[in-house]
C-alpha cells in the first residue's frame, strides 16, 4: 500500500473514531446560525416555516414551526419545532406518528454513529451527548428526535 493511501485511510479512521455529533441540521449550524439565516435556508429548501404560538418563560427565546413534513435522517417527519435563543439556532425537535419499529431503526442508526456519546439507552428516551450537542429521542404518543446546542442549555 502506498504511503499516501495509508495516510488517508488512517486519517479517515481517526476522524470517524473521534467524530463529534453532527451540528449541521438541514443546512444550518446549531449554536451558530442566526434566525434570519435559518429562515432563509429552510425557505430555499421549500419548507414552510412560521412563528410558533409556543411560549417560553425565558427572555430571548422564540420558537418557529416547520409544517407539512420535513425530511431529516432518511425519515419524513410530520413537523419540526425550532428554538432560537437570543437569535441563534439553539435546538430542533422533529416529530411524527411512528411505530416502535421505526423508533428501533432510528435508535440503532444513532447508536452505530454515536456509540461513544450514548449516555442512556433506556426506552423511551435514549440520550446522546458530546461537548457541544445533545440528542434525545422520545417515543410516546409520537416519536420525537431532538438536537440541541449544549452551550445554550448549560447557561440556563
CSV table of N, CA and C in Angstrom, one decimal:
chain,number,residue,atom,x,y,z
A,1,UNK,N,0.8,-1.2,0.0
A,1,UNK,CA,0.0,0.0,0.0
A,1,UNK,C,0.9,1.2,0.0
A,2,UNK,N,0.5,2.2,-0.8
A,2,UNK,CA,1.3,3.4,-0.9
A,2,UNK,C,1.2,4.2,0.4
A,3,UNK,N,2.2,5.0,0.7
A,3,UNK,CA,2.2,5.8,1.9
A,3,UNK,C,1.0,6.8,1.9
A,4,UNK,N,0.7,7.5,0.8
A,4,UNK,CA,-0.4,8.4,0.8
A,4,UNK,C,-1.7,7.8,1.0
A,5,UNK,N,-1.9,6.6,0.5
A,5,UNK,CA,-3.2,5.8,0.7
A,5,UNK,C,-3.3,5.4,2.2
A,6,UNK,N,-2.2,5.0,2.8
A,6,UNK,CA,-2.2,4.6,4.2
A,6,UNK,C,-2.5,5.8,5.1
A,7,UNK,N,-1.9,6.9,4.7
A,7,UNK,CA,-2.1,8.2,5.5
A,7,UNK,C,-3.6,8.6,5.4
A,8,UNK,N,-4.2,8.5,4.2
A,8,UNK,CA,-5.6,8.9,4.0
A,8,UNK,C,-6.5,7.9,4.8
A,9,UNK,N,-6.2,6.6,4.7
A,9,UNK,CA,-7.0,5.7,5.5
A,9,UNK,C,-6.9,5.9,7.0
A,10,UNK,N,-5.8,6.2,7.5
A,10,UNK,CA,-5.6,6.5,8.9
A,10,UNK,C,-6.3,7.7,9.3
A,11,UNK,N,-6.2,8.7,8.5
A,11,UNK,CA,-7.0,10.0,8.8
A,11,UNK,C,-8.5,9.8,8.8
A,12,UNK,N,-9.0,9.0,7.9
A,12,UNK,CA,-10.4,8.7,7.9
A,12,UNK,C,-10.8,7.9,9.1
A,13,UNK,N,-10.0,6.9,9.5
A,13,UNK,CA,-10.3,6.1,10.7
A,13,UNK,C,-10.3,7.0,11.9
A,14,UNK,N,-9.3,7.9,12.1
A,14,UNK,CA,-9.2,8.7,13.3
A,14,UNK,C,-10.4,9.7,13.3
A,15,UNK,N,-10.8,10.3,12.1
A,15,UNK,CA,-11.9,11.2,12.1
A,15,UNK,C,-13.2,10.5,12.5
A,16,UNK,N,-13.4,9.2,12.1
A,16,UNK,CA,-14.6,8.5,12.5
A,16,UNK,C,-14.6,8.1,13.9
A,17,UNK,N,-13.4,7.8,14.5
A,17,UNK,CA,-13.3,7.4,15.9
A,17,UNK,C,-13.6,8.6,16.8
A,18,UNK,N,-13.2,9.8,16.4
A,18,UNK,CA,-13.3,11.0,17.2
A,18,UNK,C,-14.4,11.9,16.7
A,19,UNK,N,-15.3,11.4,15.8
A,19,UNK,CA,-16.3,12.3,15.2
A,19,UNK,C,-17.3,12.8,16.3
A,20,UNK,N,-17.5,14.0,16.3
A,20,UNK,CA,-18.5,14.7,17.2
A,20,UNK,C,-19.9,14.5,16.6
A,21,UNK,N,-20.9,14.7,17.5
A,21,UNK,CA,-22.2,14.7,17.0
A,21,UNK,C,-22.4,15.8,16.0
A,22,UNK,N,-23.1,15.5,14.9
A,22,UNK,CA,-23.3,16.5,13.8
A,22,UNK,C,-24.1,17.7,14.3
A,23,UNK,N,-23.6,18.9,14.0
A,23,UNK,CA,-24.3,20.1,14.4
A,23,UNK,C,-24.9,20.8,13.2
A,24,UNK,N,-24.7,20.2,12.0
A,24,UNK,CA,-25.3,20.8,10.8
A,24,UNK,C,-26.6,20.1,10.5
A,25,UNK,N,-27.7,20.8,10.8
A,25,UNK,CA,-29.1,20.3,10.7
A,25,UNK,C,-29.8,21.1,9.6
A,26,UNK,N,-30.3,20.4,8.6
A,26,UNK,CA,-31.0,21.0,7.5
A,26,UNK,C,-30.2,22.1,6.9
A,27,UNK,N,-28.9,22.1,6.9
A,27,UNK,CA,-28.1,23.1,6.3
A,27,UNK,C,-27.8,24.3,7.2
A,28,UNK,N,-28.2,24.2,8.5
A,28,UNK,CA,-27.9,25.2,9.4
A,28,UNK,C,-27.1,24.7,10.6
A,29,UNK,N,-26.3,25.5,11.2
A,29,UNK,CA,-25.4,25.0,12.3
A,29,UNK,C,-26.0,25.4,13.6
A,30,UNK,N,-26.2,24.4,14.4
A,30,UNK,CA,-26.7,24.6,15.8
A,30,UNK,C,-25.7,25.5,16.6
A,31,UNK,N,-26.2,26.4,17.3
A,31,UNK,CA,-25.4,27.3,18.1
A,31,UNK,C,-24.8,28.4,17.4
A,32,UNK,N,-24.8,28.4,16.1
A,32,UNK,CA,-24.1,29.4,15.3
A,32,UNK,C,-25.1,30.2,14.4
A,33,UNK,N,-25.9,29.5,13.6
A,33,UNK,CA,-26.8,30.1,12.6
A,33,UNK,C,-27.8,31.1,13.3
A,34,UNK,N,-27.9,32.2,12.6
A,34,UNK,CA,-28.9,33.2,13.1
A,34,UNK,C,-30.3,32.8,12.7
A,35,UNK,N,-31.3,33.4,13.3
A,35,UNK,CA,-32.7,33.2,13.0
A,35,UNK,C,-32.9,33.5,11.5
A,36,UNK,N,-32.4,34.7,11.0
A,36,UNK,CA,-32.6,35.1,9.6
A,36,UNK,C,-32.0,34.1,8.7
A,37,UNK,N,-30.8,33.5,9.0
A,37,UNK,CA,-30.1,32.5,8.2
A,37,UNK,C,-30.9,31.3,8.1
A,38,UNK,N,-31.4,30.8,9.3
A,38,UNK,CA,-32.2,29.6,9.3
A,38,UNK,C,-33.5,29.7,8.5
A,39,UNK,N,-34.2,30.9,8.6
A,39,UNK,CA,-35.4,31.1,7.8
A,39,UNK,C,-35.1,31.1,6.4
A,40,UNK,N,-34.0,31.8,5.9
A,40,UNK,CA,-33.7,31.8,4.5
A,40,UNK,C,-33.3,30.4,4.0
A,41,UNK,N,-32.5,29.7,4.7
A,41,UNK,CA,-32.1,28.4,4.2
A,41,UNK,C,-33.3,27.4,4.1
A,42,UNK,N,-34.1,27.4,5.1
A,42,UNK,CA,-35.2,26.5,5.1
A,42,UNK,C,-36.2,26.9,4.0
A,43,UNK,N,-36.5,28.1,3.9
A,43,UNK,CA,-37.4,28.6,2.8
A,43,UNK,C,-36.8,28.2,1.4
A,44,UNK,N,-35.5,28.3,1.3
A,44,UNK,CA,-34.9,28.0,0.0
A,44,UNK,C,-35.0,26.5,-0.3
A,45,UNK,N,-35.2,25.7,0.7
A,45,UNK,CA,-35.5,24.2,0.6
A,45,UNK,C,-37.0,23.9,0.4
A,46,UNK,N,-37.8,25.0,0.3
A,46,UNK,CA,-39.2,24.8,0.1
A,46,UNK,C,-40.0,24.4,1.4
A,47,UNK,N,-39.4,24.6,2.5
A,47,UNK,CA,-40.0,24.3,3.8
A,47,UNK,C,-40.9,25.5,4.3
A,48,UNK,N,-42.0,25.2,4.8
A,48,UNK,CA,-42.9,26.2,5.3
A,48,UNK,C,-42.6,26.5,6.8
A,49,UNK,N,-42.0,27.6,7.1
A,49,UNK,CA,-41.6,27.9,8.5
A,49,UNK,C,-42.4,29.1,9.0
A,50,UNK,N,-42.9,29.0,10.2
A,50,UNK,CA,-43.7,30.1,10.7
A,50,UNK,C,-43.5,30.2,12.2
A,51,UNK,N,-43.7,31.5,12.7
A,51,UNK,CA,-43.5,31.7,14.2
A,51,UNK,C,-44.6,30.9,14.9
A,52,UNK,N,-44.1,30.2,16.0
A,52,UNK,CA,-45.0,29.3,16.8
A,52,UNK,C,-45.7,30.1,17.8
A,53,UNK,N,-46.8,29.5,18.3
A,53,UNK,CA,-47.6,30.1,19.4
A,53,UNK,C,-47.0,29.6,20.7
A,54,UNK,N,-46.0,28.7,20.7
A,54,UNK,CA,-45.4,28.2,21.9
A,54,UNK,C,-44.8,29.3,22.7
A,55,UNK,N,-44.9,29.3,24.0
A,55,UNK,CA,-44.4,30.3,24.9
A,55,UNK,C,-43.3,29.7,25.7
A,56,UNK,N,-42.2,30.4,25.8
A,56,UNK,CA,-41.1,30.0,26.7
A,56,UNK,C,-41.0,31.2,27.7
A,57,UNK,N,-40.9,30.9,29.0
A,57,UNK,CA,-40.8,31.9,30.0
A,57,UNK,C,-39.5,32.6,30.1
A,58,UNK,N,-38.5,32.1,29.4
A,58,UNK,CA,-37.2,32.7,29.4
A,58,UNK,C,-37.0,33.8,28.4
A,59,UNK,N,-36.5,34.9,28.8
A,59,UNK,CA,-36.3,36.0,27.9
A,59,UNK,C,-35.3,35.7,26.7
A,60,UNK,N,-35.7,36.1,25.5
A,60,UNK,CA,-34.8,35.9,24.4
A,60,UNK,C,-35.1,34.6,23.7
A,61,UNK,N,-36.1,33.8,24.1
A,61,UNK,CA,-36.4,32.6,23.5
A,61,UNK,C,-37.7,32.7,22.6
A,62,UNK,N,-37.5,32.2,21.3
A,62,UNK,CA,-38.7,32.1,20.4
A,62,UNK,C,-38.7,30.8,19.7
A,63,UNK,N,-39.8,30.4,19.3
A,63,UNK,CA,-40.0,29.1,18.6
A,63,UNK,C,-40.6,29.4,17.2
A,64,UNK,N,-40.1,28.5,16.2
A,64,UNK,CA,-40.7,28.5,14.9
A,64,UNK,C,-41.0,27.1,14.5
A,65,UNK,N,-42.1,26.9,13.8
A,65,UNK,CA,-42.5,25.6,13.4
A,65,UNK,C,-42.4,25.4,11.9
A,66,UNK,N,-42.0,24.1,11.6
A,66,UNK,CA,-42.0,23.7,10.2
A,66,UNK,C,-43.2,22.8,10.0
A,67,UNK,N,-44.1,23.1,9.2
A,67,UNK,CA,-45.3,22.3,9.0
A,67,UNK,C,-45.2,21.5,7.7
A,68,UNK,N,-46.1,20.6,7.5
A,68,UNK,CA,-46.3,19.9,6.2
A,68,UNK,C,-45.1,19.0,5.9
A,69,UNK,N,-44.4,18.5,6.9
A,69,UNK,CA,-43.4,17.5,6.6
A,69,UNK,C,-42.0,18.1,6.4
A,70,UNK,N,-41.0,17.3,6.9
A,70,UNK,CA,-39.6,17.7,6.7
A,70,UNK,C,-38.8,16.4,6.7
A,71,UNK,N,-37.9,16.3,5.7
A,71,UNK,CA,-37.0,15.2,5.6
A,71,UNK,C,-35.7,15.4,6.4
A,72,UNK,N,-35.4,14.4,7.3
A,72,UNK,CA,-34.2,14.5,8.1
A,72,UNK,C,-33.8,13.1,8.5
A,73,UNK,N,-32.6,12.7,8.2
A,73,UNK,CA,-32.1,11.4,8.7
A,73,UNK,C,-32.7,10.3,7.9
A,74,UNK,N,-33.2,10.5,6.7
A,74,UNK,CA,-33.8,9.4,5.9
A,74,UNK,C,-35.3,9.2,6.3
A,75,UNK,N,-35.8,10.1,7.1
A,75,UNK,CA,-37.2,9.9,7.6
A,75,UNK,C,-38.0,11.2,7.2
A,76,UNK,N,-39.2,11.0,6.8
A,76,UNK,CA,-40.1,12.2,6.6
A,76,UNK,C,-40.9,12.4,7.9
A,77,UNK,N,-40.5,13.5,8.6
A,77,UNK,CA,-41.2,13.8,9.8
A,77,UNK,C,-42.4,14.6,9.6
A,78,UNK,N,-43.4,14.5,10.4
A,78,UNK,CA,-44.7,15.3,10.3
A,78,UNK,C,-44.4,16.7,10.4
A,79,UNK,N,-43.6,17.1,11.4
A,79,UNK,CA,-43.3,18.5,11.6
A,79,UNK,C,-42.0,18.7,12.4
A,80,UNK,N,-41.6,19.9,12.7
A,80,UNK,CA,-40.5,20.2,13.5
A,80,UNK,C,-40.7,21.5,14.2
A,81,UNK,N,-40.1,21.7,15.3
A,81,UNK,CA,-40.1,23.0,16.1
A,81,UNK,C,-38.7,23.4,16.3
A,82,UNK,N,-38.4,24.6,15.9
A,82,UNK,CA,-37.0,25.2,16.1
A,82,UNK,C,-37.1,26.2,17.3
A,83,UNK,N,-36.1,26.1,18.1
A,83,UNK,CA,-35.9,27.0,19.2
A,83,UNK,C,-34.8,27.9,19.0
A,84,UNK,N,-35.0,29.2,19.1
A,84,UNK,CA,-33.9,30.2,19.0
A,84,UNK,C,-33.8,30.8,20.4
A,85,UNK,N,-32.5,31.0,20.8
A,85,UNK,CA,-32.2,31.7,22.0
A,85,UNK,C,-31.3,32.9,21.6
A,86,UNK,N,-31.8,34.1,22.0
A,86,UNK,CA,-31.1,35.3,21.6
A,86,UNK,C,-30.7,35.3,20.1
A,87,UNK,N,-31.6,34.9,19.3
A,87,UNK,CA,-31.5,35.0,17.9
A,87,UNK,C,-30.6,33.9,17.2
A,88,UNK,N,-30.2,32.9,18.0
A,88,UNK,CA,-29.3,31.8,17.5
A,88,UNK,C,-30.1,30.5,17.5
A,89,UNK,N,-29.8,29.7,16.5
A,89,UNK,CA,-30.4,28.3,16.4
A,89,UNK,C,-29.9,27.4,17.6
A,90,UNK,N,-30.8,27.2,18.5
A,90,UNK,CA,-30.4,26.5,19.8
A,90,UNK,C,-30.8,25.1,19.7
A,91,UNK,N,-32.0,24.7,19.1
A,91,UNK,CA,-32.4,23.3,19.1
A,91,UNK,C,-33.5,23.1,18.1
A,92,UNK,N,-33.7,21.9,17.7
A,92,UNK,CA,-34.8,21.5,16.8
A,92,UNK,C,-35.3,20.1,17.3
A,93,UNK,N,-36.6,20.0,17.3
A,93,UNK,CA,-37.3,18.7,17.6
A,93,UNK,C,-38.2,18.3,16.5
A,94,UNK,N,-37.9,17.1,15.9
A,94,UNK,CA,-38.7,16.6,14.8
A,94,UNK,C,-39.7,15.6,15.5
A,95,UNK,N,-40.9,15.5,14.9
A,95,UNK,CA,-41.9,14.6,15.5
A,95,UNK,C,-42.7,14.0,14.4
A,96,UNK,N,-43.2,12.8,14.7
A,96,UNK,CA,-44.1,12.1,13.8
A,96,UNK,C,-44.8,10.9,14.5
A,97,UNK,N,-45.9,10.5,14.0
A,97,UNK,CA,-46.6,9.3,14.5
A,97,UNK,C,-45.8,8.2,13.9
A,98,UNK,N,-45.3,7.3,14.7
A,98,UNK,CA,-44.4,6.2,14.2
A,98,UNK,C,-44.5,5.0,15.1
A,99,UNK,N,-44.2,3.9,14.5
A,99,UNK,CA,-44.2,2.6,15.3
A,99,UNK,C,-43.0,2.4,16.1
A,100,UNK,N,-43.0,1.4,17.0
A,100,UNK,CA,-41.8,1.1,17.7
A,100,UNK,C,-40.7,0.6,16.8
A,101,UNK,N,-41.1,0.0,15.7
A,101,UNK,CA,-40.1,-0.5,14.7
A,101,UNK,C,-39.3,0.7,14.1
A,102,UNK,N,-40.0,1.8,13.8
A,102,UNK,CA,-39.3,3.0,13.3
A,102,UNK,C,-38.4,3.6,14.4
A,103,UNK,N,-38.9,3.6,15.6
A,103,UNK,CA,-38.1,4.0,16.8
A,103,UNK,C,-36.8,3.2,16.8
A,104,UNK,N,-36.9,1.9,16.8
A,104,UNK,CA,-35.8,1.0,16.9
A,104,UNK,C,-34.8,1.2,15.7
A,105,UNK,N,-35.3,1.5,14.5
A,105,UNK,CA,-34.4,1.7,13.4
A,105,UNK,C,-33.6,3.0,13.6
A,106,UNK,N,-34.3,4.1,14.0
A,106,UNK,CA,-33.6,5.3,14.2
A,106,UNK,C,-32.6,5.2,15.4
A,107,UNK,N,-33.0,4.6,16.5
A,107,UNK,CA,-32.1,4.4,17.6
A,107,UNK,C,-30.9,3.6,17.2
A,108,UNK,N,-31.0,2.5,16.4
A,108,UNK,CA,-29.9,1.7,16.0
A,108,UNK,C,-28.9,2.5,15.1
A,109,UNK,N,-29.5,3.3,14.3
A,109,UNK,CA,-28.7,4.2,13.4
A,109,UNK,C,-27.8,5.2,14.3
A,110,UNK,N,-28.5,5.8,15.2
A,110,UNK,CA,-27.8,6.8,16.1
A,110,UNK,C,-26.7,6.1,16.9
A,111,UNK,N,-27.1,4.9,17.4
A,111,UNK,CA,-26.2,4.2,18.3
A,111,UNK,C,-24.9,3.8,17.5
A,112,UNK,N,-25.1,3.4,16.3
A,112,UNK,CA,-24.0,3.0,15.4
A,112,UNK,C,-23.1,4.2,15.2
A,113,UNK,N,-23.7,5.3,14.9
A,113,UNK,CA,-23.0,6.5,14.5
A,113,UNK,C,-22.3,7.2,15.7
A,114,UNK,N,-23.0,7.2,16.8
A,114,UNK,CA,-22.6,8.0,18.0
A,114,UNK,C,-22.4,7.1,19.3
A,115,UNK,N,-22.0,5.9,19.1
A,115,UNK,CA,-21.9,4.9,20.3
A,115,UNK,C,-21.1,5.5,21.4
A,116,UNK,N,-20.0,6.2,21.1
A,116,UNK,CA,-19.2,6.7,22.2
A,116,UNK,C,-19.9,7.9,23.0
A,117,UNK,N,-21.0,8.4,22.5
A,117,UNK,CA,-21.7,9.5,23.1
A,117,UNK,C,-23.0,9.1,23.8
A,118,UNK,N,-23.3,7.8,23.8
A,118,UNK,CA,-24.5,7.3,24.3
A,118,UNK,C,-24.4,7.4,25.9
A,119,UNK,N,-25.3,8.2,26.4
A,119,UNK,CA,-25.4,8.4,27.9
A,119,UNK,C,-26.4,7.4,28.5
A,120,UNK,N,-27.5,7.3,27.9
A,120,UNK,CA,-28.5,6.4,28.3
A,120,UNK,C,-29.2,5.8,27.1
A,121,UNK,N,-29.4,4.4,27.2
A,121,UNK,CA,-30.1,3.7,26.1
A,121,UNK,C,-31.5,3.4,26.5
A,122,UNK,N,-32.0,3.9,27.7
A,122,UNK,CA,-33.3,3.5,28.2
A,122,UNK,C,-34.4,3.9,27.3
A,123,UNK,N,-35.3,3.0,27.0
A,123,UNK,CA,-36.6,3.3,26.3
A,123,UNK,C,-37.5,4.0,27.3
A,124,UNK,N,-38.2,5.0,27.0
A,124,UNK,CA,-38.4,5.5,25.6
A,124,UNK,C,-37.6,6.8,25.3
A,125,UNK,N,-36.5,7.0,26.1
A,125,UNK,CA,-35.8,8.3,25.9
A,125,UNK,C,-34.3,8.1,25.9
A,126,UNK,N,-33.7,7.5,24.9
A,126,UNK,CA,-32.2,7.4,24.8
A,126,UNK,C,-31.6,8.8,24.7
A,127,UNK,N,-30.4,8.9,25.1
A,127,UNK,CA,-29.8,10.3,25.2
A,127,UNK,C,-28.3,10.1,24.8
A,128,UNK,N,-27.9,11.0,23.9
A,128,UNK,CA,-26.5,11.1,23.4
A,128,UNK,C,-26.0,12.5,23.7
A,129,UNK,N,-24.7,12.6,24.1
A,129,UNK,CA,-24.2,13.9,24.4
A,129,UNK,C,-22.7,14.0,24.1
A,130,UNK,N,-22.2,15.0,23.5
A,130,UNK,CA,-20.8,15.3,23.4
A,130,UNK,C,-20.5,16.6,24.0
A,131,UNK,N,-19.4,17.2,23.8
A,131,UNK,CA,-19.1,18.5,24.4
A,131,UNK,C,-20.0,19.7,23.9
A,132,UNK,N,-20.6,19.5,22.7
A,132,UNK,CA,-21.3,20.6,22.1
A,132,UNK,C,-22.8,20.4,22.0
A,133,UNK,N,-23.2,19.1,21.7
A,133,UNK,CA,-24.5,18.8,21.2
A,133,UNK,C,-25.1,17.6,22.0
A,134,UNK,N,-26.5,17.7,22.1
A,134,UNK,CA,-27.2,16.6,22.7
A,134,UNK,C,-28.3,16.1,21.8
A,135,UNK,N,-28.5,14.8,21.8
A,135,UNK,CA,-29.6,14.2,21.1
A,135,UNK,C,-30.5,13.5,22.0
A,136,UNK,N,-31.8,13.7,22.0
A,136,UNK,CA,-32.7,13.0,22.8
A,136,UNK,C,-33.8,12.4,21.9
A,137,UNK,N,-34.2,11.2,22.1
A,137,UNK,CA,-35.3,10.5,21.4
A,137,UNK,C,-36.4,10.3,22.4
A,138,UNK,N,-37.6,10.4,22.0
A,138,UNK,CA,-38.7,10.1,22.8
A,138,UNK,C,-39.8,9.3,22.0
A,139,UNK,N,-40.4,8.3,22.6
A,139,UNK,CA,-41.4,7.6,21.9
A,139,UNK,C,-42.6,7.4,22.9
A,140,UNK,N,-43.6,8.2,22.7
A,140,UNK,CA,-44.8,8.1,23.4
A,140,UNK,C,-46.0,8.1,22.4
A,141,UNK,N,-46.8,9.2,22.5
A,141,UNK,CA,-47.9,9.3,21.5
A,141,UNK,C,-47.3,9.5,20.1
A,142,UNK,N,-46.2,10.2,20.1
A,142,UNK,CA,-45.4,10.4,18.9
A,142,UNK,C,-44.0,10.1,19.1
A,143,UNK,N,-43.2,9.9,18.0
A,143,UNK,CA,-41.8,9.7,18.1
A,143,UNK,C,-41.2,11.1,17.9
A,144,UNK,N,-40.3,11.5,18.7
A,144,UNK,CA,-39.6,12.8,18.5
A,144,UNK,C,-38.1,12.6,18.6
A,145,UNK,N,-37.4,13.4,17.9
A,145,UNK,CA,-35.9,13.4,17.9
A,145,UNK,C,-35.5,14.8,18.0
A,146,UNK,N,-34.7,15.1,19.0
A,146,UNK,CA,-34.3,16.5,19.3
A,146,UNK,C,-32.8,16.6,19.3
A,147,UNK,N,-32.3,17.6,18.6
A,147,UNK,CA,-30.9,18.0,18.6
A,147,UNK,C,-30.8,19.4,19.3
A,148,UNK,N,-29.9,19.5,20.2
A,148,UNK,CA,-29.8,20.8,20.9
A,148,UNK,C,-28.3,21.2,21.1
A,149,UNK,N,-28.1,22.5,21.2
A,149,UNK,CA,-26.7,23.0,21.4
A,149,UNK,C,-26.6,23.2,22.9
A,150,UNK,N,-25.6,22.5,23.5
A,150,UNK,CA,-25.5,22.4,25.0
A,150,UNK,C,-25.1,23.8,25.6
A,151,UNK,N,-24.4,24.6,24.8
A,151,UNK,CA,-24.0,25.9,25.5
A,151,UNK,C,-25.2,26.8,25.9
A,152,UNK,N,-26.3,26.7,25.1
A,152,UNK,CA,-27.4,27.5,25.4
A,152,UNK,C,-28.2,26.9,26.7
A,153,UNK,N,-28.2,25.6,26.8
A,153,UNK,CA,-29.0,24.9,27.8
A,153,UNK,C,-28.1,24.9,29.1
A,154,UNK,N,-26.8,24.8,29.0
A,154,UNK,CA,-26.0,24.8,30.2
A,154,UNK,C,-26.0,26.2,30.9
A,155,UNK,N,-26.2,27.3,30.0
A,155,UNK,CA,-26.3,28.6,30.6
A,155,UNK,C,-27.6,28.9,31.3
A,156,UNK,N,-28.7,28.1,30.9
A,156,UNK,CA,-30.0,28.3,31.5
A,156,UNK,C,-29.9,27.7,32.9
